[in-house]
mmCIF file of N, CA and C in Angstrom:
data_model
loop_
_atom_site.group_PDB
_atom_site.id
_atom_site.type_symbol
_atom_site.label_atom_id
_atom_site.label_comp_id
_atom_site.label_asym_id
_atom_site.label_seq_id
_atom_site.Cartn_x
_atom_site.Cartn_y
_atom_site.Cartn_z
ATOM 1 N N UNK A 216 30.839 -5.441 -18.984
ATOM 2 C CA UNK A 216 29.926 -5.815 -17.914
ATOM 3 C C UNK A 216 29.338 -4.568 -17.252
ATOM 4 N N UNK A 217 29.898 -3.378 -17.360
ATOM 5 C CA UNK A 217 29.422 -2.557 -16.727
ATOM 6 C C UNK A 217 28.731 -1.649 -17.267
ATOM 7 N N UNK A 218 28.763 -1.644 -18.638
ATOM 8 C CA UNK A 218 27.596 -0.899 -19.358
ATOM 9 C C UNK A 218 26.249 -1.873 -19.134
ATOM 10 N N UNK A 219 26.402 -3.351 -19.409
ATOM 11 C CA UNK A 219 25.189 -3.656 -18.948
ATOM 12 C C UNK A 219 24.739 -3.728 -17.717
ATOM 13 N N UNK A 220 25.508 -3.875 -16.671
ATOM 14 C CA UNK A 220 24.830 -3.509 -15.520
ATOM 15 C C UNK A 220 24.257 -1.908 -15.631
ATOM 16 N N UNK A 221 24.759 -0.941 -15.704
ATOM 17 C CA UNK A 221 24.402 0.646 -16.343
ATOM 18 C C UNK A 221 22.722 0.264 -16.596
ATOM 19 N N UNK A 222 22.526 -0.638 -17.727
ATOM 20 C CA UNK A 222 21.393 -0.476 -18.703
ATOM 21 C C UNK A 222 20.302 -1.033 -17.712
ATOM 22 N N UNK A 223 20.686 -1.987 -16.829
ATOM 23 C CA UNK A 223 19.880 -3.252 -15.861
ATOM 24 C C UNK A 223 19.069 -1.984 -15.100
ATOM 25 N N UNK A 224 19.910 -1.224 -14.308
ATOM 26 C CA UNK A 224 19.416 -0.618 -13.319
ATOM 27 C C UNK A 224 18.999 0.588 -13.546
ATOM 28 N N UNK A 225 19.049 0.819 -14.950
ATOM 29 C CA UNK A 225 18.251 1.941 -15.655
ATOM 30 C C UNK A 225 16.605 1.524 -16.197
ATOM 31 N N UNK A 226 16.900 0.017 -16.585
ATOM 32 C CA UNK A 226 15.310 -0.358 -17.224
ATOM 33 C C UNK A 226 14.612 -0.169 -15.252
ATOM 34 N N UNK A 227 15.165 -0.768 -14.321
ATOM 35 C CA UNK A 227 14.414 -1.071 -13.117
ATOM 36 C C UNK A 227 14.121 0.318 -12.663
ATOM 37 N N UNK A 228 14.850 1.279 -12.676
ATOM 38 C CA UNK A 228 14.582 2.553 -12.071
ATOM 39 C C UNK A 228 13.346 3.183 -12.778
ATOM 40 N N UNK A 229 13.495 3.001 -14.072
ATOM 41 C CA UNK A 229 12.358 3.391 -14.743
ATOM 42 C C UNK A 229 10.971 2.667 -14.788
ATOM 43 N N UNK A 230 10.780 1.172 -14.591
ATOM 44 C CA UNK A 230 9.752 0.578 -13.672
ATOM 45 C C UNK A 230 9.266 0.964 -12.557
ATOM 46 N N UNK A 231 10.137 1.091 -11.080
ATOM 47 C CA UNK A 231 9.982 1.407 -10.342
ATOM 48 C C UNK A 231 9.656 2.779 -9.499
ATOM 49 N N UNK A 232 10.175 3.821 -10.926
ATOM 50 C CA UNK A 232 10.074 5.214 -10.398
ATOM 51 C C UNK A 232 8.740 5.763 -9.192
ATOM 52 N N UNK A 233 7.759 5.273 -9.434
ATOM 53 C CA UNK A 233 6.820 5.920 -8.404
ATOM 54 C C UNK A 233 7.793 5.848 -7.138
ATOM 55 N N UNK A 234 8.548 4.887 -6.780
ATOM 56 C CA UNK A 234 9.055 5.048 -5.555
ATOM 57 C C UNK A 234 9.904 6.411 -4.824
ATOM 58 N N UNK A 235 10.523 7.094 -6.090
ATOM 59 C CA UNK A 235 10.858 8.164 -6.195
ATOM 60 C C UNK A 235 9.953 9.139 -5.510
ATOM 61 N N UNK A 236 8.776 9.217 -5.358
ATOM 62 C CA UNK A 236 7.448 9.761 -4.368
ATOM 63 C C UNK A 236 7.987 10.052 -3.179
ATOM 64 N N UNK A 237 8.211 8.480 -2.342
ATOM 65 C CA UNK A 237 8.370 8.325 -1.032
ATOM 66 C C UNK A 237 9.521 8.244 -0.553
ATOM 67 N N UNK A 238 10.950 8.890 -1.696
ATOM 68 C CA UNK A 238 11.990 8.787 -1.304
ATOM 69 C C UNK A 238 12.262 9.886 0.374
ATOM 70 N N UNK A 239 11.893 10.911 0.020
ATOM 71 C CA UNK A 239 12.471 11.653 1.188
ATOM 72 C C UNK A 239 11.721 11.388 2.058
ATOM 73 N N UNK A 240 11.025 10.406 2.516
ATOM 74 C CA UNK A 240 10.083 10.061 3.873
ATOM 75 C C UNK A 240 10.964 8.450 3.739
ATOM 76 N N UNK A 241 11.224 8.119 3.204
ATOM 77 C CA UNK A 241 12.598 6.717 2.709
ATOM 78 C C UNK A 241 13.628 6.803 3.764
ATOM 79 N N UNK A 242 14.905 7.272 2.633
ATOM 80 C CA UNK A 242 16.003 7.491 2.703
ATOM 81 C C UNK A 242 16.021 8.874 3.494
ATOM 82 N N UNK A 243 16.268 8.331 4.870
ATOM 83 C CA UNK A 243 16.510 9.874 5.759
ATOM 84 C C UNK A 243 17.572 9.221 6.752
ATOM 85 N N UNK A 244 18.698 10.425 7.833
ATOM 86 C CA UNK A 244 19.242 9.559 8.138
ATOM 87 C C UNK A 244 18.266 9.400 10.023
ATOM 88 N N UNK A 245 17.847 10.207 10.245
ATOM 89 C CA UNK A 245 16.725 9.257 11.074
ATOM 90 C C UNK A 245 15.502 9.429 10.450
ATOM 91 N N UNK A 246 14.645 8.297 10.842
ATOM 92 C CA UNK A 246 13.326 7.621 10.435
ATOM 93 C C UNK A 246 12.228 8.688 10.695
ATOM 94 N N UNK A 247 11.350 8.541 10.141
ATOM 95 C CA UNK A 247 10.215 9.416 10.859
ATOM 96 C C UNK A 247 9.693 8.758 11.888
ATOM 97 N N UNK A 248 8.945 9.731 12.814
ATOM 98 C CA UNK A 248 7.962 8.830 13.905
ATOM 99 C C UNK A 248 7.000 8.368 12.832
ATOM 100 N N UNK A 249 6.438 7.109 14.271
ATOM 101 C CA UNK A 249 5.308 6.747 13.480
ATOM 102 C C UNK A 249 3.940 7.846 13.670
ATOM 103 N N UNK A 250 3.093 7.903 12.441
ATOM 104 C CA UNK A 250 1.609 8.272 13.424
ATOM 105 C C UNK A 250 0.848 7.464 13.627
ATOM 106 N N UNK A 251 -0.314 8.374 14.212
ATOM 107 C CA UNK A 251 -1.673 7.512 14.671
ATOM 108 C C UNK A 251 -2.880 8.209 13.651
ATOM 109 N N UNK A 252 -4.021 7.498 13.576
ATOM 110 C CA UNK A 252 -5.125 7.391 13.194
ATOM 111 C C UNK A 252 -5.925 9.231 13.358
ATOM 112 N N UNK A 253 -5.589 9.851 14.698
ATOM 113 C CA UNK A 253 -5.753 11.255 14.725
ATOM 114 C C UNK A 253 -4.695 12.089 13.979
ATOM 115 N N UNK A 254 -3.562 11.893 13.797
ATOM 116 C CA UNK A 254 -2.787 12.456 12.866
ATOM 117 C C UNK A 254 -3.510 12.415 10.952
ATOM 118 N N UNK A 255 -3.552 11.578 10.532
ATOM 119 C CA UNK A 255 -4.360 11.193 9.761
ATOM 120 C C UNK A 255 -5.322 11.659 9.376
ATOM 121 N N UNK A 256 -6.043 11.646 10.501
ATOM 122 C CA UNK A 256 -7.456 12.527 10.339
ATOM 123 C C UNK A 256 -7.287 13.800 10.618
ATOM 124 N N UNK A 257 -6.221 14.557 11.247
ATOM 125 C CA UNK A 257 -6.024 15.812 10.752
ATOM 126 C C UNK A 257 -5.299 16.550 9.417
ATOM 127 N N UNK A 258 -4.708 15.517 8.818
ATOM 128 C CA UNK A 258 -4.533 15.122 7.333
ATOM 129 C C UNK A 258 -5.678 15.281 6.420
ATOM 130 N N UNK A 259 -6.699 14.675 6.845
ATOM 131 C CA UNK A 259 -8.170 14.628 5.855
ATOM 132 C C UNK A 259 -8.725 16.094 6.104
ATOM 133 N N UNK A 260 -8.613 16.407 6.918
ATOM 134 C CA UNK A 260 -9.385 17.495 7.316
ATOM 135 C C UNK A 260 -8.438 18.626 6.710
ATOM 136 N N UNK A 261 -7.255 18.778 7.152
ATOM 137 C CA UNK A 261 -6.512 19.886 6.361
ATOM 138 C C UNK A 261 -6.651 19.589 4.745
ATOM 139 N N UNK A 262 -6.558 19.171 4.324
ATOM 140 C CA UNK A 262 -6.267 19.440 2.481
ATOM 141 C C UNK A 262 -7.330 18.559 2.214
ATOM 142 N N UNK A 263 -7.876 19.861 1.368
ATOM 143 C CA UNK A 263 -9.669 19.525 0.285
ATOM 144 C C UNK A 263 -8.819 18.723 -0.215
ATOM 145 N N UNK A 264 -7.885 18.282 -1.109
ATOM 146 C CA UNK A 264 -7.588 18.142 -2.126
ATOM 147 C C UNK A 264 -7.675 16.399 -2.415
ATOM 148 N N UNK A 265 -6.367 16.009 -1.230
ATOM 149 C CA UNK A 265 -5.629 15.103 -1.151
ATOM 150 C C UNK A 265 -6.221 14.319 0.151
ATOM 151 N N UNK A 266 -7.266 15.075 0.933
ATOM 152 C CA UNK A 266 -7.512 14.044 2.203
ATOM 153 C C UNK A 266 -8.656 13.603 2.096
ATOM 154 N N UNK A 267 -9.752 13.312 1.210
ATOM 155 C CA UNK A 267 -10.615 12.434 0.652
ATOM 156 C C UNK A 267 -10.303 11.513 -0.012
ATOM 157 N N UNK A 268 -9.056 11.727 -1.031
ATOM 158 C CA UNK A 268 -8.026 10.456 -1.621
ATOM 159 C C UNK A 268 -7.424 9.677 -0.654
ATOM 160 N N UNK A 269 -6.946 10.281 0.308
ATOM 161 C CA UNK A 269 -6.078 9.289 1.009
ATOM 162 C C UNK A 269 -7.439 8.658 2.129
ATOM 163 N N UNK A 270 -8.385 9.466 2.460
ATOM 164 C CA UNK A 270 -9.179 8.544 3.244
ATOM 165 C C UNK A 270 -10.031 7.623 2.597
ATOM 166 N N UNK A 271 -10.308 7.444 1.296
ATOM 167 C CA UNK A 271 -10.662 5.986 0.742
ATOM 168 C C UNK A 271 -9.659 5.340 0.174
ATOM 169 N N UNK A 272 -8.284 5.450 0.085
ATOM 170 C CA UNK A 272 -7.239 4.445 0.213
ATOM 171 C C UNK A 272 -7.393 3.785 1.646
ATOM 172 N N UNK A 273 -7.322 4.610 2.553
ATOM 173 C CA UNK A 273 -7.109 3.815 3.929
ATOM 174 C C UNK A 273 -9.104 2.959 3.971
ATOM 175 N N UNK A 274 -9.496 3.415 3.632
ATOM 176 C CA UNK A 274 -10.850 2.802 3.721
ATOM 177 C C UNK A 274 -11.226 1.193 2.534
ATOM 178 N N UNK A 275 -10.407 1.425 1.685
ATOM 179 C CA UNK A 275 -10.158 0.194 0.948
ATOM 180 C C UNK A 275 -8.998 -0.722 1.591
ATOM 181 N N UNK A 276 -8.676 -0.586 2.472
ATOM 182 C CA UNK A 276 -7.938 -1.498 3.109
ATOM 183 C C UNK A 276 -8.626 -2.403 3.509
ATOM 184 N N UNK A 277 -9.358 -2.096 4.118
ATOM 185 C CA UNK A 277 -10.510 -2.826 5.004
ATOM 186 C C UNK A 277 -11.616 -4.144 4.034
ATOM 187 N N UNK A 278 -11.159 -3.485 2.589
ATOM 188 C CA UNK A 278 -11.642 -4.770 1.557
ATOM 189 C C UNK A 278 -10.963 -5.551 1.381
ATOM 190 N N UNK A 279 -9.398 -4.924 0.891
ATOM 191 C CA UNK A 279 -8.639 -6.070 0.805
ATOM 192 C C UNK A 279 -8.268 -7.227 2.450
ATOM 193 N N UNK A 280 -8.175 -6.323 4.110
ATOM 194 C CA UNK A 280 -8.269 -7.408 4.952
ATOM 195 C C UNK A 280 -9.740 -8.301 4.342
ATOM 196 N N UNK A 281 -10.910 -7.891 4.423
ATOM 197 C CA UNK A 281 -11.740 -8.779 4.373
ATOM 198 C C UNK A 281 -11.627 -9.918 3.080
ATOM 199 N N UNK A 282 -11.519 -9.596 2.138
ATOM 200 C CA UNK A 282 -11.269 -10.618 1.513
ATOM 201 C C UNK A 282 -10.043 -11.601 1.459
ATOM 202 N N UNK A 283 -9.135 -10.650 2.306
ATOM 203 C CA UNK A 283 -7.775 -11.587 2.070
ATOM 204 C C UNK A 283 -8.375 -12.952 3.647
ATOM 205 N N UNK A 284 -8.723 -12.252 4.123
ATOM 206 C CA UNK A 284 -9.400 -13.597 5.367
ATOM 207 C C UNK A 284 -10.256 -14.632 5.157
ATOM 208 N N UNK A 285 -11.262 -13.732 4.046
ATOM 209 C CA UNK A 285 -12.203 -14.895 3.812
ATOM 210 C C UNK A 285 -11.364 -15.975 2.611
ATOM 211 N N UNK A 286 -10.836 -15.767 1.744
ATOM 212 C CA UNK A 286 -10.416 -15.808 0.821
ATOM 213 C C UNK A 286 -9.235 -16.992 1.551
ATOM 214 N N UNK A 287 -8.382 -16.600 2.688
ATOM 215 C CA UNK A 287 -7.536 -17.584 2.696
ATOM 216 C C UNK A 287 -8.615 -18.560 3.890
ATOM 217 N N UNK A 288 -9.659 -18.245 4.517
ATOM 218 C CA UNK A 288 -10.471 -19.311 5.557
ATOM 219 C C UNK A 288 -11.015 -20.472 4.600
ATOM 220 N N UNK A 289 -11.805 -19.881 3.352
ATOM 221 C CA UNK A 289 -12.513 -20.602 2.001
ATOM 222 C C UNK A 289 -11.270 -21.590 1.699
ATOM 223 N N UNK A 290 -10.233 -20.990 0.931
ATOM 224 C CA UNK A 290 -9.467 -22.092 0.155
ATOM 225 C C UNK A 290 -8.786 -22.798 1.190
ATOM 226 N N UNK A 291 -8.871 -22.755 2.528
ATOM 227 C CA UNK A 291 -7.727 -23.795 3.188
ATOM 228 C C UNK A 291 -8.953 -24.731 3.740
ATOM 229 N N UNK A 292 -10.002 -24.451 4.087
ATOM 230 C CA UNK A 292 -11.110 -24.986 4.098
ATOM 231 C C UNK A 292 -11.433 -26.199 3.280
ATOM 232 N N UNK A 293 -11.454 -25.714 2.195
ATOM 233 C CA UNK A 293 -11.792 -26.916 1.163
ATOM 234 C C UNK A 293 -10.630 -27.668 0.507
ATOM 235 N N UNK A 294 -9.331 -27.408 0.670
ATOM 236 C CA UNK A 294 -8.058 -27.822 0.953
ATOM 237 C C UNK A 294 -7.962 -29.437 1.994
ATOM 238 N N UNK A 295 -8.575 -28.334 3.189
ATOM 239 C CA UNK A 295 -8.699 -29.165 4.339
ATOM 240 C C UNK A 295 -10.102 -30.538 3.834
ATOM 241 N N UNK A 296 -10.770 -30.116 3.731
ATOM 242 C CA UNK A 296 -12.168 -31.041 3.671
ATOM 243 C C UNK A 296 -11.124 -31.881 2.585
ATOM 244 N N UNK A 297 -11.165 -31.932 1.543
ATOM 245 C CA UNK A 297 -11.068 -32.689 0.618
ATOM 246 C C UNK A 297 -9.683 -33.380 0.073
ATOM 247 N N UNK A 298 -8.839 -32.852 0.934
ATOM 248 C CA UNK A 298 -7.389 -33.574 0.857
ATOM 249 C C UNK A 298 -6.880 -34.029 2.190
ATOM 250 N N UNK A 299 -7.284 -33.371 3.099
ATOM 251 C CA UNK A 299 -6.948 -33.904 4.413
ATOM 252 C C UNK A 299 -4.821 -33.878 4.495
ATOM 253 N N UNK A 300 -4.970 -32.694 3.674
ATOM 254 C CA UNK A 300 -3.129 -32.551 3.550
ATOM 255 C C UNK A 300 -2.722 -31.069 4.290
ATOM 256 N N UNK A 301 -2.110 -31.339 5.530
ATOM 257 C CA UNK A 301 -2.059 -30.419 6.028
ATOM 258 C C UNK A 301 -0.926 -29.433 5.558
ATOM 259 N N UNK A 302 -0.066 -29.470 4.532
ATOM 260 C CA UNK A 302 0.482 -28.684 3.573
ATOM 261 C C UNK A 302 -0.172 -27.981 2.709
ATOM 262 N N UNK A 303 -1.019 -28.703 2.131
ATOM 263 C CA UNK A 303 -2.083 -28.336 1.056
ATOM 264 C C UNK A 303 -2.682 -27.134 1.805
ATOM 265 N N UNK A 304 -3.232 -27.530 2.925
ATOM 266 C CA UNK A 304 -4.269 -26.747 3.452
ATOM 267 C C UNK A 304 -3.059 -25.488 3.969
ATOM 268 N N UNK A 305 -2.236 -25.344 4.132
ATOM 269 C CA UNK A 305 -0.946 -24.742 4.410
ATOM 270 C C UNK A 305 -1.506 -23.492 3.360
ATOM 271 N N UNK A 306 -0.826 -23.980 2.139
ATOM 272 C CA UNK A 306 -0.259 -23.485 0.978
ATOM 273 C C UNK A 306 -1.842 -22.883 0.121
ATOM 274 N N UNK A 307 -2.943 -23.365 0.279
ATOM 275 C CA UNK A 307 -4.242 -22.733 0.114
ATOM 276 C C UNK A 307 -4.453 -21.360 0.592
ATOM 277 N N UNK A 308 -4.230 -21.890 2.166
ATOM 278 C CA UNK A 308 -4.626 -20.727 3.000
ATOM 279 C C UNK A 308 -3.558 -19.312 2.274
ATOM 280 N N UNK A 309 -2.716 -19.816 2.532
ATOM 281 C CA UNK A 309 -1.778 -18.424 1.921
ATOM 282 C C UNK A 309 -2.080 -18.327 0.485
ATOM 283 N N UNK A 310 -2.183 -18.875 -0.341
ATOM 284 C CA UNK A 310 -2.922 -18.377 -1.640
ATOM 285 C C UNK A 310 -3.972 -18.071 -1.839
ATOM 286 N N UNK A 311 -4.985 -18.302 -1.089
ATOM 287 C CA UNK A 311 -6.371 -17.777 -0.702
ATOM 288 C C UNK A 311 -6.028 -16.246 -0.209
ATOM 289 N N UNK A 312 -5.424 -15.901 0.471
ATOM 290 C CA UNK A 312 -5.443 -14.540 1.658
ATOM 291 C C UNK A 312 -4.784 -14.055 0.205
ATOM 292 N N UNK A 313 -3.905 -14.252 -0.675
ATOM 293 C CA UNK A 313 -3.466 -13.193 -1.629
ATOM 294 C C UNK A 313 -4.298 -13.197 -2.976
ATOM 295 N N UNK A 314 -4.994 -14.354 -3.430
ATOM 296 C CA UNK A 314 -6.174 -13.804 -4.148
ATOM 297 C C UNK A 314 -7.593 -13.023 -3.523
ATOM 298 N N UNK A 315 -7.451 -13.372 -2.369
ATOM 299 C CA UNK A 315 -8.626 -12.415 -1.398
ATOM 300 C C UNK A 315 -8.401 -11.056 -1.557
ATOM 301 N N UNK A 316 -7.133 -10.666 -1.164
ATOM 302 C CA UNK A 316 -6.630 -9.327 -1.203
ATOM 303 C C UNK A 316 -6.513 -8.828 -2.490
ATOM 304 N N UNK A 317 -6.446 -9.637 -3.623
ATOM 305 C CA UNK A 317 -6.553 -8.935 -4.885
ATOM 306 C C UNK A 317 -7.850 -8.606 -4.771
ATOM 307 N N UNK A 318 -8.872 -9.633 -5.088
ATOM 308 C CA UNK A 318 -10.259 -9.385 -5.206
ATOM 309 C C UNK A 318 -10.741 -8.232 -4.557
ATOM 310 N N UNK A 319 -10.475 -8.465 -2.910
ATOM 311 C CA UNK A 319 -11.067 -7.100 -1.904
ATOM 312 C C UNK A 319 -10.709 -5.554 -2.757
ATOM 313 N N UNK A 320 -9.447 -5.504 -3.020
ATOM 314 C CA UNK A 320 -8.562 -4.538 -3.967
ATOM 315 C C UNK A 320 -9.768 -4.067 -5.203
ATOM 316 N N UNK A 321 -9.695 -4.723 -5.576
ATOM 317 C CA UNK A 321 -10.595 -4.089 -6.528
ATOM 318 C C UNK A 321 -11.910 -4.366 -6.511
ATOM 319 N N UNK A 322 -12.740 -4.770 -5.638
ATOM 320 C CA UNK A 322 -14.024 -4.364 -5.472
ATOM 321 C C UNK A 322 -13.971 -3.372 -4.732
ATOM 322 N N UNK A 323 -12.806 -2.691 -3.976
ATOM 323 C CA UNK A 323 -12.536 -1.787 -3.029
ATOM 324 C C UNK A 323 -12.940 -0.450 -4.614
ATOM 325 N N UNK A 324 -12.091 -0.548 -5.556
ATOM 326 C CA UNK A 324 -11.690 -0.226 -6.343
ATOM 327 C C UNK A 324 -12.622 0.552 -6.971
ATOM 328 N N UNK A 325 -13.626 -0.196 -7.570
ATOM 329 C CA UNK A 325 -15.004 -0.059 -7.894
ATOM 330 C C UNK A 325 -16.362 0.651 -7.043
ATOM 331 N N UNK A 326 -15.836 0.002 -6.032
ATOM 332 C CA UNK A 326 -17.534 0.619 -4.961
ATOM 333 C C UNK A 326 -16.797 1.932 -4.808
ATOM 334 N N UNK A 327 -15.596 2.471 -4.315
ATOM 335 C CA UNK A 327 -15.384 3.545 -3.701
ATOM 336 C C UNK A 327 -14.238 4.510 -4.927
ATOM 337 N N UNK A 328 -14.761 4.006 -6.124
ATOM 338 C CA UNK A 328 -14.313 4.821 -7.152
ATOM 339 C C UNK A 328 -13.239 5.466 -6.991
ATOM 340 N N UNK A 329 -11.817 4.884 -6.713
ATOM 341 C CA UNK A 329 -10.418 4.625 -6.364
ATOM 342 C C UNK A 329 -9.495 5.044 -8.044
ATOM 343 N N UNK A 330 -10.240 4.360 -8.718
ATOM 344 C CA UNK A 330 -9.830 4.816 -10.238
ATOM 345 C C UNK A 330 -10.126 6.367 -10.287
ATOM 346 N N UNK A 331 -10.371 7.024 -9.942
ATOM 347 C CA UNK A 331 -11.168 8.680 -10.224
ATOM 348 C C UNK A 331 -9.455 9.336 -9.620
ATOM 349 N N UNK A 332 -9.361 8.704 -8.122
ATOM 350 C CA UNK A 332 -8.290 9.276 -7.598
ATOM 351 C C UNK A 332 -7.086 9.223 -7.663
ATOM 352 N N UNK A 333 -5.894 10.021 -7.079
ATOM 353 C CA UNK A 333 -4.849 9.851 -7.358
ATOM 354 C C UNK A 333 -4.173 9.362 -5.563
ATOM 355 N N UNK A 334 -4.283 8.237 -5.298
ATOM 356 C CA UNK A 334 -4.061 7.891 -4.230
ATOM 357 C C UNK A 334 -2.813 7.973 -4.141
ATOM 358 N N UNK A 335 -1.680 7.725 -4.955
ATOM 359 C CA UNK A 335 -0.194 7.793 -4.720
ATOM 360 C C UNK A 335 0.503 9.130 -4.382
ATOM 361 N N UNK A 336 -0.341 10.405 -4.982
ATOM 362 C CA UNK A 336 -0.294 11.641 -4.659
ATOM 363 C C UNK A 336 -0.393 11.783 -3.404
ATOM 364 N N UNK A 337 -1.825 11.282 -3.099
ATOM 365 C CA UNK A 337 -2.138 12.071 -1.507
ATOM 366 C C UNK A 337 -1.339 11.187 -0.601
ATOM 367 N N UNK A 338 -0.965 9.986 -0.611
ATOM 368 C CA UNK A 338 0.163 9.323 0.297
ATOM 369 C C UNK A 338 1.420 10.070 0.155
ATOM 370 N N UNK A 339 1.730 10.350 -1.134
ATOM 371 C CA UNK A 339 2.860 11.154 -1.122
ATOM 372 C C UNK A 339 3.150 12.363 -0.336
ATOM 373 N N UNK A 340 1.507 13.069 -0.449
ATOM 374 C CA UNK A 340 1.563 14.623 -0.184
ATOM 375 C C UNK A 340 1.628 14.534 1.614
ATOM 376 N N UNK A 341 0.485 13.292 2.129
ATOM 377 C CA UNK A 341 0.742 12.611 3.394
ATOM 378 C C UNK A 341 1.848 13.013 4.023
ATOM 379 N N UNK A 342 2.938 11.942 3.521
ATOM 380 C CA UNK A 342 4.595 11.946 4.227
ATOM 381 C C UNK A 342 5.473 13.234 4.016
ATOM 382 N N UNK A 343 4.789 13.939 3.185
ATOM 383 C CA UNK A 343 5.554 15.279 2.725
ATOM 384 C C UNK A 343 5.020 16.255 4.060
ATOM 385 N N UNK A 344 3.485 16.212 4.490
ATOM 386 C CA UNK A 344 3.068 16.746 5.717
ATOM 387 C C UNK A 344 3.591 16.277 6.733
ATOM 388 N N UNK A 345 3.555 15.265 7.222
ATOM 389 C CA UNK A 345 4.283 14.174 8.644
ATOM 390 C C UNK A 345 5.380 14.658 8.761
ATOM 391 N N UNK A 346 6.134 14.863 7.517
ATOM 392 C CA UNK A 346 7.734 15.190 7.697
ATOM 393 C C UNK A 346 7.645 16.159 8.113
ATOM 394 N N UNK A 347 7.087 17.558 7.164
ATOM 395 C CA UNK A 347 6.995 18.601 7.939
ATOM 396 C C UNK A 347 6.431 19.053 9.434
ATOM 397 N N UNK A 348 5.379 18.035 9.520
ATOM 398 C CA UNK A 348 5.517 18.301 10.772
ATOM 399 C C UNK A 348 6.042 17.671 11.927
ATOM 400 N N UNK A 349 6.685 16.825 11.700
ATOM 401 C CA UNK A 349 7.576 16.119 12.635
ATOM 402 C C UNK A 349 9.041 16.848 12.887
ATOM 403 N N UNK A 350 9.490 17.454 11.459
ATOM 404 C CA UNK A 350 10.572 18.016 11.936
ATOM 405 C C UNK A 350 10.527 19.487 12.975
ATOM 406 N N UNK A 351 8.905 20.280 12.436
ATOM 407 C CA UNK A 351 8.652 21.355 13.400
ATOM 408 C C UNK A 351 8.447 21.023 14.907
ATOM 409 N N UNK A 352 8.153 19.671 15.199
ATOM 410 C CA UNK A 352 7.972 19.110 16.972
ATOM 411 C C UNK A 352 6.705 19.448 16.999
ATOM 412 N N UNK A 353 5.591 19.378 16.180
ATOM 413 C CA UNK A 353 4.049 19.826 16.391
ATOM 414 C C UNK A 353 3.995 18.655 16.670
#
């Protein structure tokens, strides 16, 4: 039993590895602060590299809210009109808001040429800055 457990949590680690990124902004034994929106943007502004990546990640957010709203208003909508089941219209709405958010996702994807970048980097490189500077007290 314990070689296959061994093998279980070897196939998942190896799925999951990107998480390995955000381990040391993770697993700490206190948390980081949170930031704000000016932290961030002194993020974009410091590194050519990585703060044009991370500011159209945070700027494709704003596709996936919009579509995840319209997306769950539409399907609970016509849920609602045409079944008059207020479960239905329940269970729409929340499947609407997560095909919305796919969709927004990748029209995000497309208009703001998200494929070019390495967004997991600059989030990474992100929390690797925050840390550092959270632990200096800047």
């Amino acid at each position: 039993m314990g070689s296959f457990w061994d093998s279980y949590k070897e196939f998942w680690s190896q799925r999951f590895s990107f998480l390995n990124n955000y381990s040391n902004a993770i697993q700490r034994d206190r948390p980081l602060h949170p930031w704000t929106n000016s932290d961030v943007d002194q993020f974009i502004a410091l590194d050519p590299v990585h703060g044009p990546a991370l500011k159209s990640a945070r700027d494709a957010v704003q596709f996936g809210i919009t579509g995840s709203a319209l997306g769950a208003a539409f399907t609970a909508g016509y849920a609602w009109k045409y079944s008059r089941s207020l479960h239905g219209a329940a269970l729409s709405f929340l499947a609407g808001g997560v095909f919305g958010w796919t969709f927004g996702h990748e029209i995000a994807n497309h208009a703001l040429q998200l494929y070019r970048l390495d967004t997991l980097a600059a989030e990474a490189k992100f929390l690797e800055w925050w840390k550092n500077k959270s632990e200096r007290g800047n």
